[in-house]
Amino acid sequence: MAAAKPKSKTKKPAKTPKIFKGLDGVIVDETAVSKVMPETNSLTYRGYAVQDLCAHCCFEEVAYLLLNGELPTKSQLAAFRRDERKRRDISRDHVEVIRKFPKSAHPMDTLRTAVSYLGTTEIAWGGEAERIDKRRAMDLLAKIPTMIATDYRFRNGKNRYKPKPDLTMAENFFHMCFGKVPPPEVVRAFDISLILYAEHSFNASTFTTRVIASSRSDIYSAVTGGIGSLKGPLHGGANEAVMHMFLEIGDPAKAERWMKDAIVKKKLIMGFGHRVYKWGDSRVPTMRACLDDLAAWKGDDTWTRMSDGLQKVMLEEKNIHPNLDFPAGPAYYLMGFDIDMFTPIFVMSRITGWTAHYLEQNASNKLIRPLSAYTGKAQRKVKALVKR
Ligand code: COA
């Protein structure tokens, strides 16, 4: 008896299929990690409003929340901190790999390679026990800031500062980059930026991470892919592009004129617009308050005044709101970071969201494999050059 034809659940494509370019508006899966609510300009991580987390928590607590689903108790936080601090340093070989990177390379490219190197230190696959991937997620959380700072020091011809286990993640990052920790209000602004950047549902880099996880590939590959996706200026790279735009404008008095010209020329203006938020980005007011504090600390209101001018015209003329990268770019600039470090800093935060999504995808996996509508040549025959 002939074997029964296997049943395929894949529907036959319609004659004129509806294409959702950029997956715009498509719900591809469920998640319990975060919820973006454009209708109320709000965002929650595991049910907590991001503003509430910024007001009452530090980045380490939020990292714990995203990875474990609940905020830590005092003793859980202490254990999490101990674990993170003891994992911070990278091996001597890893340091040497970073030392060999071309000084002209972009720090997102060096970070992508440094993370990928970490993945060569063990054989890893998707679908392993959750506790193993949680251990790897902790390693990535703890070591990524060290990779970024080590690369920053070497590219500037300086020796590296080893991580210090008595500092918080935010303090330690300043220490590893500059050899000193700035005043608490600056550290707090940085910590808040890390909380705001930590997670944002199915954005491009998180979706990339989940796509890679879905083939049962390992967490290092998934995160490496996430970094590649985040680098683009339509996504994480926008925080760097915003600062380049600010420097190009140069003078706050020129901001309104510059924006009017840019709109007439139909330029894409960095730090504005969002695929999901159409009435404002929930994270902007909190980050803008940090930018105001930093401007007061530095005694330099150039970038806050410039922001106001650009935002006013964009809202009046196109009704497009700024996104988180708009205040974050100048905030990192005032903190003293090189512009090409802004997106790597985004990575040291978003690693929490990516790894939480990696674990979620693994726990309920189905290979992500959409369909496409073919628009190429109709099927044809090969005209052989040589008779065989
Ligand atoms: N500058 C100028 N016009 C913009 C704009 C921007 N930053 N963002 C959106 N628009 C315009 C589009 O040109 C389009 O106009 P049209 O209808 O006349 O063609 C309209 O607003 C709708 O935008 P659309 O392209 O459909 O939005 P999207 O969801 O595809 O794009 C972004 C979202 C984020 C990719 C887009 O806003 C962008 O490129 N922003 C700049 C980069 C940035 O800041 N990225 C960080 C995102 S958090």
Coordinates of C-alpha atoms and ligand atoms in Angstrom, one line a residue:
M1 CA 0.0 0.0 0.0
A2 CA 1.4 3.4 -0.9
A3 CA 2.4 5.6 2.0
A4 CA -0.1 8.4 2.8
K5 CA 1.0 11.9 1.6
P6 CA 2.3 13.9 4.6
K7 CA -0.2 16.7 5.6
S8 CA 1.3 20.2 5.4
K9 CA -0.2 22.9 7.6
T10 CA 1.3 25.5 5.3
K11 CA -1.5 27.1 3.4
K12 CA -1.2 27.5 -0.4
P13 CA -0.2 31.1 -1.1
A14 CA -3.1 33.2 -2.5
K15 CA -2.8 34.3 -6.1
T16 CA -2.2 38.0 -5.1
P17 CA -0.9 37.6 -1.5
K18 CA -1.1 40.6 0.8
I19 CA 2.5 41.6 1.7
F20 CA 3.2 43.1 5.1
K21 CA 6.4 44.9 4.2
G22 CA 8.7 45.1 7.2
L23 CA 6.2 42.8 9.0
D24 CA 4.4 46.1 9.8
G25 CA 1.4 45.3 12.0
V26 CA 2.0 41.6 12.1
I27 CA 1.8 39.7 15.4
V28 CA 4.3 36.9 15.0
D29 CA 4.2 35.3 18.5
E30 CA 3.4 35.8 22.1
T31 CA 5.7 37.3 24.8
A32 CA 5.5 37.8 28.5
V33 CA 8.7 39.9 28.6
S34 CA 7.4 43.4 27.8
K35 CA 4.4 45.2 26.4
V36 CA 4.5 48.3 24.2
M37 CA 1.2 50.3 24.3
P38 CA 1.3 53.0 21.7
E39 CA -2.3 54.1 22.4
T40 CA -1.3 55.3 25.9
N41 CA 2.4 55.9 25.2
S42 CA 3.4 53.3 27.7
L43 CA 5.8 50.4 28.1
T44 CA 5.9 47.7 30.8
Y45 CA 8.6 45.2 31.6
R46 CA 7.0 42.0 33.1
G47 CA 4.0 44.2 34.1
Y48 CA 5.9 47.1 35.6
A49 CA 5.8 50.6 34.0
V50 CA 9.3 51.5 32.8
Q51 CA 9.0 54.9 34.5
D52 CA 8.2 53.2 37.8
L53 CA 11.3 51.0 37.4
C54 CA 13.4 54.1 36.6
A55 CA 12.1 55.8 39.7
H56 CA 12.6 53.0 42.2
C57 CA 15.1 50.4 40.8
C58 CA 18.7 50.1 39.6
F59 CA 19.7 48.5 36.4
E60 CA 20.8 45.3 38.1
E61 CA 17.2 44.9 39.6
V62 CA 15.7 45.4 36.1
A63 CA 18.2 42.9 34.6
Y64 CA 17.1 40.4 37.2
L65 CA 13.4 41.1 36.5
L66 CA 13.8 40.6 32.7
L67 CA 15.7 37.3 33.1
N68 CA 13.7 35.8 36.0
G69 CA 10.2 37.3 35.6
E70 CA 10.0 38.9 39.0
L71 CA 11.8 41.7 40.8
P72 CA 14.5 40.3 43.3
T73 CA 14.1 40.3 47.0
K74 CA 17.0 41.9 49.0
S75 CA 18.9 38.6 49.3
Q76 CA 18.2 37.6 45.6
L77 CA 19.6 41.0 44.5
A78 CA 22.7 40.5 46.7
A79 CA 23.3 37.1 45.2
F80 CA 22.7 38.4 41.6
R81 CA 25.2 41.2 42.2
R82 CA 27.8 38.9 43.6
D83 CA 27.4 36.6 40.6
E84 CA 27.6 39.5 38.1
R85 CA 30.6 41.0 39.7
K86 CA 32.6 37.8 39.8
R87 CA 32.0 37.2 36.1
R88 CA 33.1 40.7 34.9
D89 CA 36.7 40.0 33.9
I90 CA 37.6 38.5 30.5
S91 CA 40.3 36.0 29.8
R92 CA 43.9 37.1 28.8
D93 CA 43.3 35.5 25.4
H94 CA 40.1 37.5 25.0
V95 CA 41.9 40.7 25.9
E96 CA 44.6 39.9 23.3
V97 CA 41.9 39.3 20.6
I98 CA 40.5 42.8 21.4
R99 CA 44.0 44.3 21.3
K100 CA 44.4 43.0 17.8
F101 CA 41.3 44.7 16.3
P102 CA 42.0 47.4 13.7
K103 CA 41.9 50.8 15.5
S104 CA 39.8 52.1 12.6
A105 CA 37.1 49.5 13.2
H106 CA 33.7 50.6 14.5
P107 CA 33.2 49.6 18.1
M108 CA 29.9 47.8 17.2
D109 CA 32.0 45.6 14.8
T110 CA 34.6 44.9 17.5
L111 CA 31.9 44.2 20.1
R112 CA 30.1 41.8 17.7
T113 CA 33.4 40.0 17.2
A114 CA 34.3 40.0 20.9
V115 CA 30.9 38.5 21.8
S116 CA 31.3 35.9 19.1
Y117 CA 34.8 35.1 20.5
L118 CA 33.2 34.3 23.9
G119 CA 31.0 31.8 22.0
T120 CA 34.1 29.9 20.9
T121 CA 35.1 29.1 24.5
E122 CA 32.5 26.4 24.8
I123 CA 30.3 24.2 22.6
A124 CA 26.8 25.6 22.9
W125 CA 23.5 24.7 21.3
G126 CA 19.9 25.9 21.6
G127 CA 17.5 23.8 23.6
E128 CA 19.9 23.1 26.4
A129 CA 18.7 23.3 30.0
E130 CA 17.5 26.8 30.9
R131 CA 19.9 27.1 33.8
I132 CA 22.8 26.7 31.4
D133 CA 21.6 29.5 29.1
K134 CA 20.9 31.6 32.2
R135 CA 24.5 31.2 33.2
R136 CA 25.6 32.2 29.7
A137 CA 23.2 35.2 29.9
M138 CA 24.8 36.3 33.1
D139 CA 28.3 35.9 31.6
L140 CA 27.2 38.1 28.6
L141 CA 25.7 40.7 30.9
A142 CA 28.8 40.9 33.1
K143 CA 31.4 40.7 30.3
I144 CA 30.0 42.9 27.6
P145 CA 30.8 46.2 29.4
T146 CA 34.4 44.9 29.9
M147 CA 34.7 44.1 26.2
I148 CA 33.4 47.6 25.3
A149 CA 35.7 49.5 27.7
T150 CA 38.8 47.3 26.9
D151 CA 38.3 48.1 23.2
Y152 CA 37.8 51.8 24.0
R153 CA 41.1 52.0 26.0
F154 CA 43.1 50.1 23.3
R155 CA 41.8 52.1 20.4
N156 CA 42.9 55.2 22.3
G157 CA 46.4 53.8 22.8
K158 CA 45.8 53.3 26.6
N159 CA 46.1 50.4 29.0
R160 CA 42.9 48.9 30.2
Y161 CA 41.4 49.3 33.7
K162 CA 40.3 45.9 35.1
P163 CA 36.7 45.7 36.4
K164 CA 36.3 46.6 40.1
P165 CA 34.0 44.2 42.1
D166 CA 33.0 46.9 44.7
L167 CA 31.3 49.1 42.1
T168 CA 27.8 48.9 40.5
M169 CA 27.5 48.1 36.8
A170 CA 27.1 51.7 35.9
E171 CA 30.0 52.9 38.2
N172 CA 32.2 50.1 37.0
F173 CA 31.7 51.0 33.4
F174 CA 32.8 54.6 34.0
H175 CA 35.8 53.3 36.0
M176 CA 36.8 50.9 33.2
C177 CA 36.5 53.7 30.5
F178 CA 37.9 56.7 32.3
G179 CA 39.6 55.4 35.5
K180 CA 37.2 57.4 37.7
V181 CA 33.6 57.5 38.6
P182 CA 31.6 60.7 38.0
P183 CA 29.2 62.3 40.6
P184 CA 26.2 60.2 41.6
E185 CA 23.7 62.2 39.5
V186 CA 25.7 61.4 36.4
V187 CA 25.9 57.7 37.3
R188 CA 22.2 57.7 38.0
A189 CA 21.4 59.3 34.6
F190 CA 23.5 56.5 33.0
D191 CA 21.8 53.8 35.0
I192 CA 18.4 55.2 34.0
S193 CA 19.4 55.1 30.3
L194 CA 20.3 51.4 30.7
I195 CA 16.9 50.7 32.2
L196 CA 15.2 52.5 29.4
Y197 CA 17.2 50.7 26.7
A198 CA 16.8 47.3 28.3
E199 CA 13.8 45.9 26.5
H200 CA 11.2 46.8 23.8
S201 CA 9.3 43.7 22.6
F202 CA 9.8 42.5 19.0
N203 CA 12.0 45.2 17.7
A204 CA 14.4 44.3 14.8
S205 CA 17.4 43.1 16.9
T206 CA 15.2 41.1 19.4
F207 CA 13.3 39.5 16.5
T208 CA 16.7 38.7 14.9
T209 CA 17.8 37.1 18.2
R210 CA 14.6 35.0 18.3
V211 CA 14.9 34.0 14.6
I212 CA 18.4 32.7 15.3
A213 CA 17.2 31.0 18.5
S214 CA 14.3 29.3 16.6
S215 CA 16.7 27.2 14.5
R216 CA 18.0 25.8 17.9
S217 CA 21.2 27.8 17.5
D218 CA 23.2 28.9 20.6
I219 CA 22.8 32.1 22.7
Y220 CA 26.1 33.5 21.5
S221 CA 25.1 33.3 17.9
A222 CA 21.7 34.8 18.7
V223 CA 23.3 37.8 20.5
T224 CA 25.9 38.3 17.9
G225 CA 23.1 38.5 15.3
G226 CA 21.2 40.9 17.6
I227 CA 24.3 43.2 17.7
G228 CA 24.5 43.2 13.9
S229 CA 20.9 44.2 13.7
L230 CA 21.1 46.9 16.4
K231 CA 24.0 48.6 14.6
G232 CA 21.9 50.0 11.8
P233 CA 20.9 53.7 12.0
L234 CA 17.2 52.9 11.6
H235 CA 17.5 51.0 14.9
G236 CA 20.2 51.4 17.7
G237 CA 22.7 53.2 15.5
A238 CA 20.3 56.2 15.6
N239 CA 21.7 57.4 19.0
E240 CA 25.1 58.0 17.3
A241 CA 23.5 59.5 14.1
V242 CA 21.5 62.0 16.4
M243 CA 24.8 63.3 17.9
H244 CA 26.4 63.6 14.5
M245 CA 23.4 65.6 13.3
F246 CA 23.6 67.9 16.4
L247 CA 27.2 68.6 15.8
E248 CA 26.5 69.3 12.1
I249 CA 23.9 71.9 13.1
G250 CA 26.4 73.3 15.7
D251 CA 24.4 76.2 17.1
P252 CA 20.9 76.0 18.8
A253 CA 19.9 79.2 17.1
K254 CA 20.2 77.4 13.7
A255 CA 18.1 74.4 14.8
E256 CA 14.6 75.5 13.6
R257 CA 16.0 76.7 10.2
W258 CA 17.9 73.5 9.8
M259 CA 14.9 71.4 10.5
K260 CA 12.7 73.4 8.1
D261 CA 15.2 72.9 5.3
A262 CA 15.6 69.2 6.1
I263 CA 11.8 68.7 5.9
V264 CA 11.6 70.5 2.5
K265 CA 14.4 68.3 1.3
K266 CA 12.5 65.2 2.6
K267 CA 15.5 64.1 4.7
L268 CA 15.2 61.3 7.1
I269 CA 15.8 63.0 10.5
M270 CA 17.5 60.8 13.0
G271 CA 16.0 60.3 16.4
F272 CA 12.4 60.9 15.2
G273 CA 9.6 58.5 14.4
H274 CA 8.9 55.0 15.5
R275 CA 7.3 51.9 13.9
V276 CA 5.0 51.4 16.9
Y277 CA 4.7 54.7 18.8
K278 CA 2.9 57.2 16.6
W279 CA 1.9 59.6 19.4
G280 CA 5.2 59.7 21.3
D281 CA 7.8 57.4 22.7
S282 CA 7.0 56.4 26.3
R283 CA 10.7 56.5 27.3
V284 CA 11.5 60.0 26.1
P285 CA 10.3 62.2 29.0
T286 CA 12.4 60.2 31.5
M287 CA 15.5 60.4 29.3
R288 CA 14.9 64.1 28.6
A289 CA 14.8 64.8 32.3
C290 CA 18.2 63.0 32.6
L291 CA 19.5 65.1 29.7
D292 CA 18.4 68.3 31.5
D293 CA 20.2 67.2 34.7
L294 CA 23.4 66.5 32.8
A295 CA 23.2 69.9 31.0
A296 CA 22.9 71.6 34.4
W297 CA 25.8 69.5 35.8
K298 CA 28.0 70.4 32.8
G299 CA 26.7 74.0 32.7
D300 CA 26.1 73.5 28.9
D301 CA 22.6 73.9 27.5
T302 CA 23.6 73.7 23.9
W303 CA 22.0 70.3 23.2
T304 CA 18.8 70.8 25.3
R305 CA 18.1 74.1 23.4
M306 CA 18.9 72.4 20.1
S307 CA 16.6 69.5 20.9
D308 CA 13.8 72.0 21.7
G309 CA 14.2 73.8 18.4
L310 CA 14.3 70.6 16.3
Q311 CA 11.4 69.0 18.1
K312 CA 9.2 72.1 17.9
V313 CA 9.5 72.3 14.1
M314 CA 9.2 68.5 13.5
L315 CA 6.0 68.4 15.6
E316 CA 4.5 71.5 14.0
E317 CA 5.3 70.5 10.4
K318 CA 5.1 66.7 10.4
N319 CA 3.6 65.7 13.8
I320 CA 6.4 63.2 14.2
H321 CA 7.7 62.7 17.8
P322 CA 11.2 62.1 19.0
N323 CA 12.3 58.6 20.1
L324 CA 14.6 57.5 22.9
D325 CA 17.7 58.0 20.8
F326 CA 17.0 61.7 20.5
P327 CA 17.7 62.6 24.2
A328 CA 20.1 59.6 24.8
G329 CA 22.6 60.7 22.1
P330 CA 23.4 64.1 23.6
A331 CA 23.2 62.6 27.2
Y332 CA 26.0 60.1 26.4
Y333 CA 28.0 63.0 24.8
L334 CA 27.7 65.1 27.9
M335 CA 28.8 62.1 30.0
G336 CA 32.1 62.1 28.0
F337 CA 31.6 59.0 25.8
D338 CA 33.0 58.9 22.2
I339 CA 30.0 59.0 19.8
D340 CA 30.9 55.6 18.3
M341 CA 30.4 54.0 21.8
F342 CA 26.8 55.0 22.1
T343 CA 25.3 52.0 20.3
P344 CA 27.7 49.5 22.2
I345 CA 26.3 51.1 25.4
F346 CA 22.8 50.3 24.1
V347 CA 24.1 46.6 23.7
M348 CA 25.2 46.5 27.3
S349 CA 21.7 47.2 28.3
R350 CA 19.7 45.4 25.6
I351 CA 21.6 42.2 26.3
T352 CA 19.0 41.7 29.1
G353 CA 16.0 41.9 26.7
W354 CA 17.7 39.7 24.1
T355 CA 18.6 37.0 26.5
A356 CA 15.2 37.0 28.1
H357 CA 13.7 36.6 24.6
Y358 CA 16.2 33.9 23.8
L359 CA 15.0 31.9 26.8
E360 CA 11.4 32.5 26.0
Q361 CA 11.8 31.4 22.4
N362 CA 13.6 28.2 23.5
A363 CA 10.9 27.4 26.0
S364 CA 8.2 27.4 23.4
N365 CA 10.0 27.0 20.1
K366 CA 8.8 26.8 16.5
L367 CA 11.2 27.4 13.6
I368 CA 10.6 30.9 12.2
R369 CA 10.2 30.4 8.5
P370 CA 7.8 32.8 6.7
L371 CA 6.8 32.7 3.1
S372 CA 7.7 35.0 0.3
A373 CA 5.9 36.1 -2.9
Y374 CA 8.2 35.3 -5.8
T375 CA 8.6 38.1 -8.4
G376 CA 11.5 36.7 -10.4
K377 CA 11.6 35.0 -13.9
A378 CA 9.0 32.3 -14.7
Q379 CA 10.4 28.8 -14.7
R380 CA 12.6 28.2 -17.8
K381 CA 15.0 25.7 -19.3
V382 CA 18.8 25.8 -19.2
K383 CA 20.3 26.2 -22.7
A384 CA 23.4 24.0 -22.3
L385 CA 26.7 25.4 -23.6
V386 CA 28.3 22.0 -23.7
K387 CA 26.5 18.8 -24.7
R388 CA 26.7 16.3 -21.9
Ligands
COA1 N1 12.3 61.8 9.4 C1 11.5 62.2 8.4 N2 10.4 61.6 8.1 C2 10.0 60.5 8.8 C3 10.8 60.1 9.9 C4 12.0 60.7 10.2 N3 12.7 60.3 11.2 N4 10.2 59.0 10.4 C5 9.1 58.8 9.7 N5 9.0 59.7 8.7 C6 7.9 59.8 7.8 C7 8.1 58.9 6.6 O1 8.9 59.4 5.6 C8 6.7 58.6 6.2 O2 6.3 59.7 5.4 P1 5.4 59.5 4.1 O3 4.2 58.8 4.6 O4 5.2 60.9 3.6 O5 6.2 58.6 3.2 C9 5.9 58.7 7.5 O6 6.7 59.5 8.4 C10 5.6 57.3 8.1 O7 6.9 56.7 8.3 P2 7.2 55.2 8.0 O8 8.4 55.1 7.1 O9 5.9 54.5 7.6 O10 7.6 54.7 9.4 P3 8.3 53.3 9.7 O11 7.5 52.7 10.8 O12 8.6 52.5 8.5 O13 9.7 53.8 10.2 C11 11.5 54.4 11.6 C12 10.1 53.9 11.5 C13 12.0 54.4 13.0 C14 12.4 53.4 10.7 C15 11.6 55.8 11.0 O14 10.8 56.7 11.7 C16 13.0 56.3 10.9 O15 13.8 55.9 10.0 N6 13.4 57.2 11.9 C17 14.8 57.7 11.9 C18 15.8 56.7 12.5 C19 15.6 56.5 14.0 O16 15.5 57.5 14.8 N7 15.5 55.2 14.4 C20 15.4 54.9 15.8 C21 14.0 54.2 16.0 S1 13.7 54.0 17.7

